[in-house]
Short mmCIF file of C-alpha atoms in Angstrom, two decimals:
data_model
loop_
_atom_site.label_atom_id
_atom_site.label_comp_id
_atom_site.label_asym_id
_atom_site.label_seq_id
_atom_site.Cartn_x
_atom_site.Cartn_y
_atom_site.Cartn_z
CA MET L 2 -54.23 -36.26 11.93
CA ASP L 3 -50.89 -35.57 12.87
CA TYR L 4 -50.38 -33.54 15.73
CA PHE L 5 -50.32 -30.41 14.17
CA PRO L 6 -52.39 -30.09 10.96
CA ASP L 7 -50.99 -29.83 7.65
CA ALA L 8 -52.48 -26.28 7.76
CA PHE L 9 -50.03 -24.87 10.22
CA TRP L 10 -47.05 -26.72 8.01
CA GLN L 11 -49.08 -24.98 5.55
CA THR L 12 -48.84 -21.54 7.48
CA LEU L 13 -45.69 -20.84 8.63
CA GLY L 14 -44.18 -22.21 5.39
CA LEU L 15 -46.18 -19.60 3.53
CA THR L 16 -44.70 -17.17 5.87
CA VAL L 17 -41.16 -17.91 5.22
CA ARG L 18 -41.80 -17.66 1.62
CA LEU L 19 -43.17 -14.47 1.66
CA ALA L 20 -40.28 -13.42 3.73
CA ALA L 21 -38.21 -15.11 1.93
CA THR L 22 -38.83 -13.53 -1.00
CA THR L 23 -39.42 -10.22 0.18
CA THR L 24 -35.95 -10.38 1.48
CA ILE L 25 -34.19 -10.79 -1.54
CA ILE L 26 -35.78 -8.29 -3.52
CA LEU L 27 -35.15 -6.06 -0.44
CA LEU L 28 -31.91 -6.71 -0.94
CA VAL L 29 -31.91 -6.01 -4.32
CA VAL L 30 -33.45 -2.89 -3.86
CA GLY L 31 -31.22 -1.82 -0.48
CA ILE L 32 -27.82 -2.15 -2.02
CA PRO L 33 -28.04 0.29 -5.25
CA LEU L 34 -30.59 2.78 -1.87
CA GLY L 35 -28.05 2.11 1.18
CA TRP L 36 -25.19 4.07 -1.03
CA TYR L 37 -26.68 6.14 -3.46
CA LEU L 38 -27.87 8.03 0.63
CA ALA L 39 -25.05 6.84 2.13
CA SER L 40 -22.71 9.28 -0.57
CA ALA L 41 -25.60 11.17 -1.86
CA ARG L 42 -24.48 15.18 -0.53
CA HIS L 43 -28.06 16.33 -2.66
CA ARG L 44 -30.31 19.25 -1.30
CA LEU L 45 -33.28 16.75 -1.18
CA LYS L 46 -31.64 13.69 0.61
CA PRO L 47 -33.09 13.78 3.98
CA VAL L 48 -36.48 14.35 1.78
CA PHE L 49 -35.30 10.03 0.55
CA GLU L 50 -34.49 9.60 3.85
CA ALA L 51 -37.90 10.50 5.25
CA LEU L 52 -39.78 8.98 2.61
CA VAL L 53 -37.31 5.35 3.12
CA SER L 54 -37.79 5.45 7.07
CA MET L 55 -41.77 6.06 7.10
CA PRO L 56 -42.93 2.35 7.65
CA LEU L 57 -40.64 2.83 11.08
CA VAL L 58 -42.84 5.76 12.26
CA LEU L 59 -46.27 4.80 10.33
CA PRO L 60 -48.72 3.22 11.65
CA PRO L 61 -49.38 -0.43 9.29
CA THR L 62 -52.99 0.32 9.22
CA VAL L 63 -52.18 3.54 7.07
CA LEU L 64 -50.13 1.93 4.41
CA GLY L 65 -52.24 -1.43 4.07
CA PHE L 66 -55.34 1.23 3.96
CA TYR L 67 -53.77 2.79 0.78
CA LEU L 68 -52.09 0.29 -0.76
CA LEU L 69 -55.86 -0.94 -0.74
CA LEU L 70 -56.88 1.89 -2.33
CA ALA L 71 -54.21 1.73 -4.46
CA PHE L 72 -53.95 -2.21 -6.00
CA SER L 73 -57.86 -2.35 -5.55
CA ALA L 74 -59.57 -3.36 -8.90
CA GLU L 75 -61.79 -0.18 -8.70
CA SER L 76 -58.88 2.64 -8.49
CA SER L 77 -56.63 3.86 -12.26
CA PHE L 78 -53.51 2.17 -11.10
CA GLY L 79 -55.26 -1.59 -9.88
CA SER L 80 -57.02 -1.79 -13.20
CA TRP L 81 -54.56 -0.52 -15.10
CA LEU L 82 -52.52 -3.71 -13.61
CA ASN L 83 -55.42 -5.93 -13.79
CA SER L 84 -55.98 -4.93 -17.92
CA THR L 85 -52.58 -4.25 -19.14
CA PHE L 86 -50.04 -7.41 -16.87
CA ASN L 87 -52.85 -9.23 -15.64
CA ILE L 88 -51.49 -8.57 -12.41
CA GLN L 89 -53.95 -8.07 -9.25
CA LEU L 90 -52.36 -7.29 -6.02
CA VAL L 91 -55.47 -7.39 -3.40
CA PHE L 92 -55.76 -10.78 -1.69
CA THR L 93 -52.61 -12.51 -3.01
CA PHE L 94 -49.96 -12.86 -1.98
CA SER L 95 -47.35 -10.92 -5.02
CA GLY L 96 -49.74 -7.79 -2.95
CA LEU L 97 -48.20 -9.32 -0.06
CA VAL L 98 -44.92 -9.63 -1.56
CA VAL L 99 -45.36 -6.06 -2.80
CA GLY L 100 -46.47 -4.05 0.86
CA SER L 101 -44.29 -6.33 3.00
CA ILE L 102 -41.50 -4.85 0.40
CA ILE L 103 -42.19 -1.35 1.09
CA TYR L 104 -43.30 -2.03 5.15
CA SER L 105 -39.81 -3.19 5.71
CA LEU L 106 -37.30 -1.26 3.38
CA PRO L 107 -36.11 0.87 5.94
CA PHE L 108 -34.68 -2.23 7.71
CA MET L 109 -33.10 -3.02 5.17
CA VAL L 110 -31.58 0.27 4.02
CA GLN L 111 -30.36 1.91 7.00
CA PRO L 112 -27.93 -0.62 8.38
CA ILE L 113 -26.78 -1.01 4.58
CA GLN L 114 -26.25 2.52 5.15
CA SER L 115 -25.08 3.46 7.78
CA GLY L 116 -22.65 0.51 6.83
CA PHE L 117 -22.01 2.82 4.50
CA GLU L 118 -21.47 5.84 5.92
CA SER L 119 -19.07 4.46 8.62
CA LEU L 120 -16.44 3.52 5.44
CA PRO L 121 -13.39 6.07 5.55
CA ALA L 122 -13.88 8.22 1.49
CA HIS L 123 -10.53 7.21 0.85
CA LEU L 124 -11.05 3.72 0.45
CA ALA L 125 -13.07 3.87 -2.44
CA GLU L 126 -10.71 6.61 -3.49
CA ALA L 127 -7.70 4.68 -3.43
CA SER L 128 -9.96 2.24 -5.64
CA TYR L 129 -10.72 4.66 -8.03
CA THR L 130 -7.09 6.15 -8.40
CA LEU L 131 -5.84 2.25 -8.97
CA GLY L 132 -8.33 2.29 -12.47
CA LYS L 133 -11.61 0.48 -10.85
CA SER L 134 -15.02 0.62 -11.93
CA ARG L 135 -18.03 1.96 -9.55
CA TRP L 136 -19.22 -1.62 -9.82
CA THR L 137 -15.74 -3.37 -9.33
CA THR L 138 -15.18 -0.61 -6.11
CA LEU L 139 -18.37 -2.07 -4.71
CA THR L 140 -18.51 -5.31 -5.01
CA ARG L 141 -14.00 -5.96 -4.43
CA ILE L 142 -14.31 -3.08 -1.78
CA LEU L 143 -16.82 -1.64 -0.03
CA LEU L 144 -19.50 -4.38 0.46
CA PRO L 145 -17.05 -7.16 1.55
CA ASN L 146 -16.17 -4.62 4.38
CA ILE L 147 -19.76 -4.00 5.24
CA ARG L 148 -20.59 -7.70 5.82
CA ALA L 149 -21.68 -7.40 8.56
CA SER L 150 -24.29 -4.75 7.89
CA VAL L 151 -25.46 -6.56 4.86
CA LEU L 152 -26.57 -9.54 7.56
CA SER L 153 -28.18 -7.27 9.95
CA GLY L 154 -30.31 -5.55 7.42
CA LEU L 155 -31.23 -9.35 5.52
CA VAL L 156 -32.07 -11.21 9.26
CA LEU L 157 -34.21 -7.61 9.74
CA SER L 158 -35.92 -7.67 7.16
CA PHE L 159 -36.71 -11.17 7.36
CA ALA L 160 -37.74 -11.37 11.05
CA HIS L 161 -39.55 -7.57 10.74
CA THR L 162 -42.16 -9.98 7.44
CA ILE L 163 -42.38 -12.52 9.57
CA GLY L 164 -44.08 -10.82 12.25
CA GLU L 165 -46.16 -8.27 10.17
CA PHE L 166 -49.41 -7.88 11.06
CA GLY L 167 -51.56 -4.77 10.09
CA VAL L 168 -50.45 -4.36 6.29
CA VAL L 169 -50.80 -7.96 5.49
CA LEU L 170 -54.44 -7.96 7.71
CA MET L 171 -55.48 -4.80 5.34
CA ILE L 172 -54.70 -6.02 1.63
CA GLY L 173 -54.06 -10.43 2.17
CA GLY L 174 -57.71 -11.13 3.24
CA ASN L 175 -56.67 -14.01 5.43
CA ILE L 176 -56.64 -17.21 2.54
CA PRO L 177 -55.58 -20.10 3.25
CA GLY L 178 -52.28 -21.30 1.31
CA LYS L 179 -52.30 -17.48 -0.38
CA THR L 180 -52.38 -15.05 1.91
CA ARG L 181 -52.64 -16.22 5.91
CA VAL L 182 -49.58 -15.86 7.61
CA ALA L 183 -48.75 -16.91 10.68
CA SER L 184 -49.52 -13.81 12.79
CA ILE L 185 -52.50 -13.44 10.83
CA ALA L 186 -53.15 -16.84 11.73
CA ILE L 187 -52.56 -16.44 15.72
CA TYR L 188 -55.90 -13.62 15.44
CA ASP L 189 -57.31 -16.17 13.52
CA GLU L 190 -57.41 -18.91 16.03
CA VAL L 191 -58.23 -16.70 18.81
CA GLU L 192 -61.34 -14.85 17.17
CA GLY L 193 -61.98 -18.47 16.89
CA LEU L 194 -61.29 -19.53 20.55
CA ASN L 195 -58.28 -21.85 19.54
CA TYR L 196 -56.50 -20.87 22.41
CA GLY L 197 -54.09 -24.67 21.68
CA LEU L 198 -53.54 -23.61 18.43
CA ALA L 199 -53.12 -19.90 19.00
CA GLY L 200 -50.16 -20.58 21.38
CA GLU L 201 -48.31 -22.94 18.80
CA TYR L 202 -48.21 -20.60 16.54
CA ALA L 203 -46.87 -17.93 18.73
CA GLY L 204 -44.74 -19.93 20.94
CA VAL L 205 -42.94 -21.41 16.87
CA LEU L 206 -43.14 -17.17 16.39
CA VAL L 207 -41.07 -16.58 20.06
CA ILE L 208 -38.57 -19.57 19.56
CA PHE L 209 -37.89 -18.08 15.93
CA SER L 210 -37.37 -14.50 16.93
CA PHE L 211 -34.47 -15.83 19.83
CA LEU L 212 -33.36 -17.36 17.26
CA ILE L 213 -32.24 -14.27 14.72
CA LEU L 214 -31.70 -12.17 17.61
CA LEU L 215 -29.06 -14.77 19.02
CA VAL L 216 -27.42 -15.24 16.02
CA ILE L 217 -26.99 -11.18 15.07
CA TYR L 218 -25.62 -10.52 18.81
CA SER L 219 -23.13 -13.96 18.36
CA VAL L 220 -22.33 -11.56 15.10
CA ASN L 221 -21.81 -8.63 16.40
CA ALA L 222 -19.89 -10.65 19.76
CA ARG L 223 -17.57 -11.13 17.05
CA LYS L 224 -17.89 -7.62 15.26
CA PRO L 225 -18.75 -5.01 17.22
CA ARG L 226 -20.95 -1.74 15.53
CA LEU L 227 -23.21 -4.15 14.27
CA LEU L 228 -27.00 -2.40 15.76
CA MET M 13 -18.22 -13.89 8.05
CA ARG M 14 -18.50 -14.69 4.56
CA ILE M 15 -20.30 -17.79 5.19
CA PRO M 16 -23.09 -16.78 7.06
CA ILE M 17 -24.34 -14.46 4.90
CA ILE M 18 -24.02 -16.79 1.54
CA LEU M 19 -25.91 -19.43 3.81
CA PHE M 20 -28.48 -16.72 5.08
CA LEU M 21 -29.04 -16.48 1.31
CA ALA M 22 -29.05 -19.66 -0.05
CA MET M 23 -31.50 -21.02 3.03
CA LEU M 24 -33.77 -17.49 1.47
CA LEU M 25 -33.80 -18.46 -1.39
CA ALA M 26 -34.61 -22.38 -1.05
CA SER M 27 -37.49 -20.98 1.23
CA CYS M 28 -38.30 -19.27 -1.99
CA GLN M 29 -39.17 -21.54 -4.34
CA SER M 30 -40.48 -24.01 -2.15
CA ASP M 31 -43.91 -24.87 -2.08
CA SER M 32 -45.37 -24.14 0.97
CA GLY M 33 -47.41 -27.50 1.42
CA PRO M 34 -50.97 -28.89 -0.09
CA ALA M 35 -51.77 -26.88 -3.15
CA ALA M 36 -54.45 -24.05 -2.17
CA GLY M 37 -57.86 -22.62 -4.14
CA GLY M 38 -57.57 -25.32 -6.77
CA PRO M 39 -60.18 -25.67 -9.19
CA ASN M 40 -61.92 -28.21 -5.98
CA THR M 41 -61.32 -25.92 -3.27
CA LEU M 42 -64.36 -23.80 -2.45
CA VAL M 43 -63.32 -20.36 -0.44
CA VAL M 44 -65.93 -19.76 2.06
CA ALA M 45 -66.38 -16.32 3.14
CA THR M 46 -67.97 -17.06 6.82
CA ALA M 47 -69.25 -14.59 9.80
CA ALA M 48 -67.60 -14.90 12.67
CA ASN M 49 -70.66 -16.82 14.57
CA VAL M 50 -70.94 -19.43 11.86
CA GLN M 51 -67.13 -20.42 12.42
CA PHE M 52 -68.22 -23.48 14.79
CA ALA M 53 -71.30 -24.56 12.82
CA MET M 54 -69.02 -24.19 9.54
CA ALA M 55 -66.28 -27.13 11.29
CA ASP M 56 -68.95 -29.18 10.61
CA MET M 57 -70.36 -28.49 8.22
CA GLU M 58 -67.07 -28.57 6.20
CA LYS M 59 -66.11 -32.04 7.05
CA ALA M 60 -69.37 -33.53 6.31
CA PHE M 61 -69.47 -31.70 3.00
CA GLU M 62 -66.32 -32.38 2.44
CA ALA M 63 -66.77 -36.05 3.01
CA ARG M 64 -69.36 -36.63 0.61
CA THR M 65 -68.10 -35.07 -2.44
CA ASP M 66 -64.25 -34.37 -3.90
CA PHE M 67 -64.68 -30.56 -3.14
CA GLU M 68 -63.00 -29.02 -0.56
CA ILE M 69 -63.60 -25.65 1.93
CA ASP M 70 -61.28 -23.39 3.14
CA ALA M 71 -63.28 -20.85 4.83
CA VAL M 72 -61.97 -17.00 5.90
CA VAL M 73 -63.84 -15.60 9.61
CA SER M 74 -64.37 -12.12 9.62
CA SER M 75 -67.21 -10.09 10.30
CA THR M 76 -69.86 -9.87 8.21
CA GLY M 77 -69.16 -6.10 7.09
CA LYS M 78 -65.34 -6.87 6.97
CA LEU M 79 -65.90 -10.10 4.29
CA THR M 80 -68.49 -7.77 2.11
CA ALA M 81 -65.73 -4.95 2.28
CA GLN M 82 -63.53 -7.13 0.81
CA ILE M 83 -65.90 -8.93 -1.88
CA ARG M 84 -66.93 -5.43 -3.17
CA GLN M 85 -62.55 -4.86 -3.42
CA GLY M 86 -62.37 -8.60 -5.52
CA ALA M 87 -61.66 -11.05 -2.46
CA PRO M 88 -61.50 -14.79 -4.54
CA TYR M 89 -64.45 -15.74 -2.27
CA ASP M 90 -67.14 -18.09 -4.07
CA LEU M 91 -69.50 -17.23 -1.00
CA LEU M 92 -70.68 -15.55 1.05
CA ILE M 93 -72.66 -16.92 4.45
CA ALA M 94 -73.52 -14.12 6.56
CA ALA M 95 -74.70 -13.36 9.71
CA ASN M 96 -78.17 -11.06 8.45
CA ARG M 97 -79.71 -10.40 4.91
CA LYS M 98 -79.15 -7.23 4.63
CA TYR M 99 -75.31 -7.33 3.65
CA PRO M 100 -75.35 -9.94 0.96
CA GLU M 101 -78.51 -8.22 -0.28
CA SER M 102 -76.09 -5.28 -0.57
CA LEU M 103 -73.26 -7.65 -2.87
CA ILE M 104 -76.45 -7.88 -5.26
CA ALA M 105 -77.31 -4.84 -5.54
CA SER M 106 -73.83 -3.77 -6.26
CA GLY M 107 -72.91 -5.92 -9.07
CA ASP M 108 -70.67 -8.37 -7.03
CA ALA M 109 -73.03 -11.14 -6.12
CA ARG M 110 -75.88 -12.83 -8.00
CA GLY M 111 -79.24 -13.88 -6.46
CA PRO M 112 -80.86 -14.87 -5.00
CA VAL M 113 -79.86 -14.41 -1.27
CA GLN M 114 -81.23 -17.26 0.29
CA THR M 115 -81.33 -16.76 4.73
CA TYR M 116 -79.98 -20.44 5.69
CA ALA M 117 -80.13 -20.37 9.69
CA LEU M 118 -81.61 -17.15 12.45
CA GLY M 119 -79.42 -17.07 14.79
CA SER M 120 -80.62 -16.56 18.56
CA LEU M 121 -78.18 -14.53 21.11
CA VAL M 122 -77.31 -15.06 24.84
CA LEU M 123 -75.72 -14.02 27.60
CA TRP M 124 -73.07 -15.47 28.34
CA THR M 125 -69.93 -15.14 31.69
CA THR M 126 -67.04 -16.80 32.87
CA ARG M 127 -68.11 -15.26 36.34
CA ASP M 128 -70.10 -16.63 38.98
CA LEU M 129 -73.27 -14.74 38.39
CA PRO M 130 -77.01 -15.50 39.38
CA VAL M 131 -77.87 -16.37 34.97
CA GLY M 132 -81.12 -17.63 36.37
CA LEU M 133 -82.27 -13.53 36.36
CA GLY M 134 -82.42 -13.93 32.58
CA MET M 135 -82.20 -9.83 31.34
CA SER M 136 -82.52 -8.86 35.09
CA LEU M 137 -79.06 -9.73 35.36
CA LEU M 138 -77.95 -6.60 33.98
CA ASP M 139 -78.88 -4.85 37.07
CA GLU M 140 -77.18 -7.04 39.97
CA LEU M 141 -73.63 -6.12 38.52
CA GLY M 142 -71.82 -3.66 40.28
CA PRO M 143 -70.92 0.77 38.79
CA GLY M 144 -67.75 -1.23 36.90
CA ASP M 145 -68.22 -4.11 35.75
CA LYS M 146 -68.45 -4.26 31.97
CA ILE M 147 -71.19 -5.77 29.05
CA ALA M 148 -69.56 -6.53 25.75
CA VAL M 149 -71.14 -6.31 22.52
CA ALA M 150 -70.54 -6.91 19.35
CA ASN M 151 -70.33 -3.48 17.35
CA PRO M 152 -73.38 -2.39 16.22
CA GLU M 153 -72.06 -0.48 13.53
CA ASN M 154 -71.17 -3.57 11.23
CA ALA M 155 -72.18 -6.92 13.29
CA PRO M 156 -75.63 -7.58 13.72
CA TYR M 157 -75.40 -9.78 17.21
CA GLY M 158 -74.39 -6.42 18.13
CA THR M 159 -77.63 -4.57 16.58
CA GLU M 160 -80.01 -6.71 17.61
CA SER M 161 -77.92 -7.22 21.46
CA ILE M 162 -79.09 -3.27 21.48
CA ARG M 163 -82.40 -3.00 20.61
CA ALA M 164 -82.99 -5.78 23.38
CA LEU M 165 -81.13 -3.95 26.00
CA ARG M 166 -83.65 -0.53 24.90
CA ALA M 167 -87.06 -2.94 24.45
CA ARG M 168 -85.99 -4.09 28.20
CA GLY M 169 -86.12 0.03 28.72
CA GLN M 170 -82.30 -0.90 30.69
CA PHE M 171 -80.01 0.73 27.37
CA ASP M 172 -79.56 4.04 29.06
CA ARG M 173 -78.44 3.34 32.42
CA LEU M 174 -76.03 1.04 31.27
CA GLN M 175 -74.21 2.47 27.89
CA SER M 176 -71.50 3.80 30.01
CA GLN M 177 -70.78 -0.01 30.79
CA LEU M 178 -70.92 -1.30 27.51
CA ILE M 179 -67.28 -2.35 25.47
CA TYR M 180 -67.80 -3.44 21.75
CA GLY M 181 -65.54 -5.90 20.60
CA GLU M 182 -65.41 -5.35 16.50
CA SER M 183 -67.15 -8.84 15.39
CA ILE M 184 -68.52 -11.93 17.97
CA ALA M 185 -65.44 -13.44 17.83
CA GLN M 186 -63.62 -10.51 19.94
CA THR M 187 -66.87 -9.81 22.68
CA ASN M 188 -66.06 -14.17 23.12
CA GLN M 189 -62.44 -12.18 23.41
CA TYR M 190 -63.55 -10.28 26.02
CA ILE M 191 -66.82 -12.35 27.82
CA VAL M 192 -63.95 -15.73 28.21
CA SER M 193 -60.79 -13.78 29.61
CA GLY M 194 -63.56 -11.77 32.42
CA ALA M 195 -61.91 -8.72 30.95
CA ALA M 196 -66.00 -8.01 31.03
CA ALA M 197 -68.35 -9.39 33.29
CA VAL M 198 -71.06 -10.53 31.32
CA GLY M 199 -72.11 -10.63 27.14
CA PHE M 200 -74.38 -10.74 24.33
CA THR M 201 -72.90 -13.67 21.90
CA ALA M 202 -74.49 -15.85 19.29
CA LYS M 203 -76.07 -18.65 20.37
CA SER M 204 -74.01 -21.10 18.29
CA VAL M 205 -70.59 -20.12 20.54
CA VAL M 206 -71.32 -21.12 22.98
CA LEU M 207 -72.61 -25.04 21.95
CA SER M 208 -69.39 -25.08 20.30
CA PRO M 209 -66.87 -27.56 21.47
CA ASN M 210 -64.22 -25.13 22.45
CA VAL M 211 -65.64 -23.37 25.10
CA GLU M 212 -68.48 -26.49 26.38
CA GLY M 213 -68.63 -26.30 29.88
CA ASN M 214 -66.88 -22.70 29.87
CA GLY M 215 -69.09 -20.07 32.21
CA GLN M 216 -72.62 -20.06 32.05
CA TRP M 217 -74.83 -18.87 29.59
CA ILE M 218 -78.86 -17.91 29.18
CA THR M 219 -80.39 -17.40 26.37
CA VAL M 220 -82.10 -14.04 25.73
CA PRO M 221 -85.82 -13.89 25.42
CA GLU M 222 -86.31 -13.80 21.25
CA ASN M 223 -89.62 -10.85 21.97
CA LEU M 224 -86.94 -8.58 22.82
CA TYR M 225 -85.23 -8.47 19.30
CA GLU M 226 -85.89 -9.24 15.65
CA PRO M 227 -85.25 -12.65 14.27
CA ILE M 228 -81.32 -12.44 13.09
CA LYS M 229 -81.95 -14.13 9.90
CA GLN M 230 -78.73 -15.10 8.13
CA GLY M 231 -78.40 -14.96 4.65
CA VAL M 232 -76.15 -16.81 1.89
CA VAL M 233 -75.54 -15.36 -1.08
CA ALA M 234 -73.26 -17.37 -3.57
CA THR M 235 -70.69 -14.73 -5.77
CA ASN M 236 -69.63 -13.45 -9.13
CA TYR M 237 -66.41 -14.83 -8.60
CA GLY M 238 -67.23 -18.24 -7.27
CA MET M 239 -70.45 -18.27 -10.29
CA GLU M 240 -67.39 -17.95 -12.80
CA ASN M 241 -65.15 -20.20 -11.69
CA HIS M 242 -66.50 -22.63 -8.84
CA PRO M 243 -70.46 -23.14 -10.42
CA GLU M 244 -70.21 -26.72 -9.87
CA ALA M 245 -68.73 -26.66 -6.63
CA VAL M 246 -70.78 -23.00 -5.83
CA GLN M 247 -73.51 -25.12 -6.05
CA ALA M 248 -72.90 -28.27 -4.74
CA PHE M 249 -72.46 -26.68 -1.30
CA LEU M 250 -75.65 -24.56 -1.09
CA GLU M 251 -77.25 -27.89 -1.48
CA PHE M 252 -75.48 -29.39 0.95
CA LEU M 253 -76.42 -26.46 3.43
CA PHE M 254 -79.75 -26.85 2.87
CA SER M 255 -80.41 -29.93 2.80
CA ALA M 256 -81.41 -32.23 5.52
CA GLU M 257 -77.78 -32.91 6.95
CA GLY M 258 -76.97 -29.15 6.47
CA GLN M 259 -79.63 -28.27 8.12
CA THR M 260 -79.42 -30.74 11.35
CA ILE M 261 -75.71 -28.98 12.04
CA PHE M 262 -77.38 -25.81 12.41
CA ARG M 263 -79.85 -26.97 15.00
CA ASP M 264 -76.98 -28.52 16.84
CA TYR M 265 -75.82 -25.15 17.03
CA GLY M 266 -78.70 -23.30 18.17
CA TYR M 267 -80.37 -21.90 15.00
CA THR M 268 -83.88 -22.17 14.48
CA VAL M 269 -83.82 -23.41 10.29
CA PRO M 270 -85.88 -21.23 8.07
CA ILE M 271 -89.26 -22.90 6.88
CA GLY M 272 -88.87 -21.54 3.24
CA ASP M 273 -88.09 -17.79 2.70
#
């Protein structure tokens, strides 16, 4: 047997796949949402902002608990998903993706929103005056000016999903190759008194977290006000 | 600045599509929900079974109570190897598993410490502890070994006096953490734990007299999921559990093996 068992790479691969899938979906969701929140003058805006930021303060087990109830085959939502689309969200990888999207939502939306807010209003107005559409304004004018914020949202969402524990524990079920991500595997190996393997997972995550932050701060050094 | 984002996105996309190693949950893979106290014996059981058959085993380890709750919620576990008979029987009652529940092993309790305590005293060792010394027990609510530990303390009339010194692990596995780390001076755990290669020679242990608690009959049951998706593998594994080879593994880990049930 190799020094690292197959299960070690399988778990790390799964963890990266979960974080990558979540981050890409969050990017697609986060740009319009962040843009909307930055430009909205609506009376209900604080409500939306509070909802987006909820996962920051809620214990992940609370989120996991509600997701478990919602996704369960016994709930009306869960059974509807199952019978209509043949999708099962509890104890599956897709379920983890949905949970992670909610869990990491503020880490994508908040940097993007503050990026948009930091842009002077006349930037967009000038573009509209020159007859550019909202789409062109967004993709050619606004987004290129908040690249650092977008990068920050990407990196933070990715890293936060890698470190996810409570939600996965509640709705994942710890199945090797499907829902056992690195943070769960550490817990599992410690429970099984395999301190060696737990230490290796933990070491990988420590190095990874350091590298992620190193990227952010290096980019920061070139262009301030990223974090 | 444009390069890092595009690079990062490309990396993300690539890793989204990448397959995470060997295929899991194939038709030949059994997912076995395993009570925490059995995990060490299961590791040997897995190796022996995989060597003999074409099936593979993935063990999911937790407390019996949690595994049962997950199966009720539709977790794709083929079998439940429990720490008692009550939980697998409840799965049959709720229609999530198909009987019968079979007793595959009887578990024993031990007192385990990593400190330099006079374990020769047996249960009286607990009377020698200082008031600040903690005694680790698995949660009696959802861990059968915890229930029986409390029963043994009561049978010896030690419970009322020692109650304030008890700390509760959420499963036998967390109880082991408390003991191994020295957070608890001593604790109750399964004999299968102290006999596992992971902790051999770590601290000292002594068996709890068997007349102080009810025998811990550990039951196994096939879930509906297992019977529908992997009937052959489930059958093969159940046969293996009760074969001479399987029962020898349980005996090596300190279990008493059943003489019919």
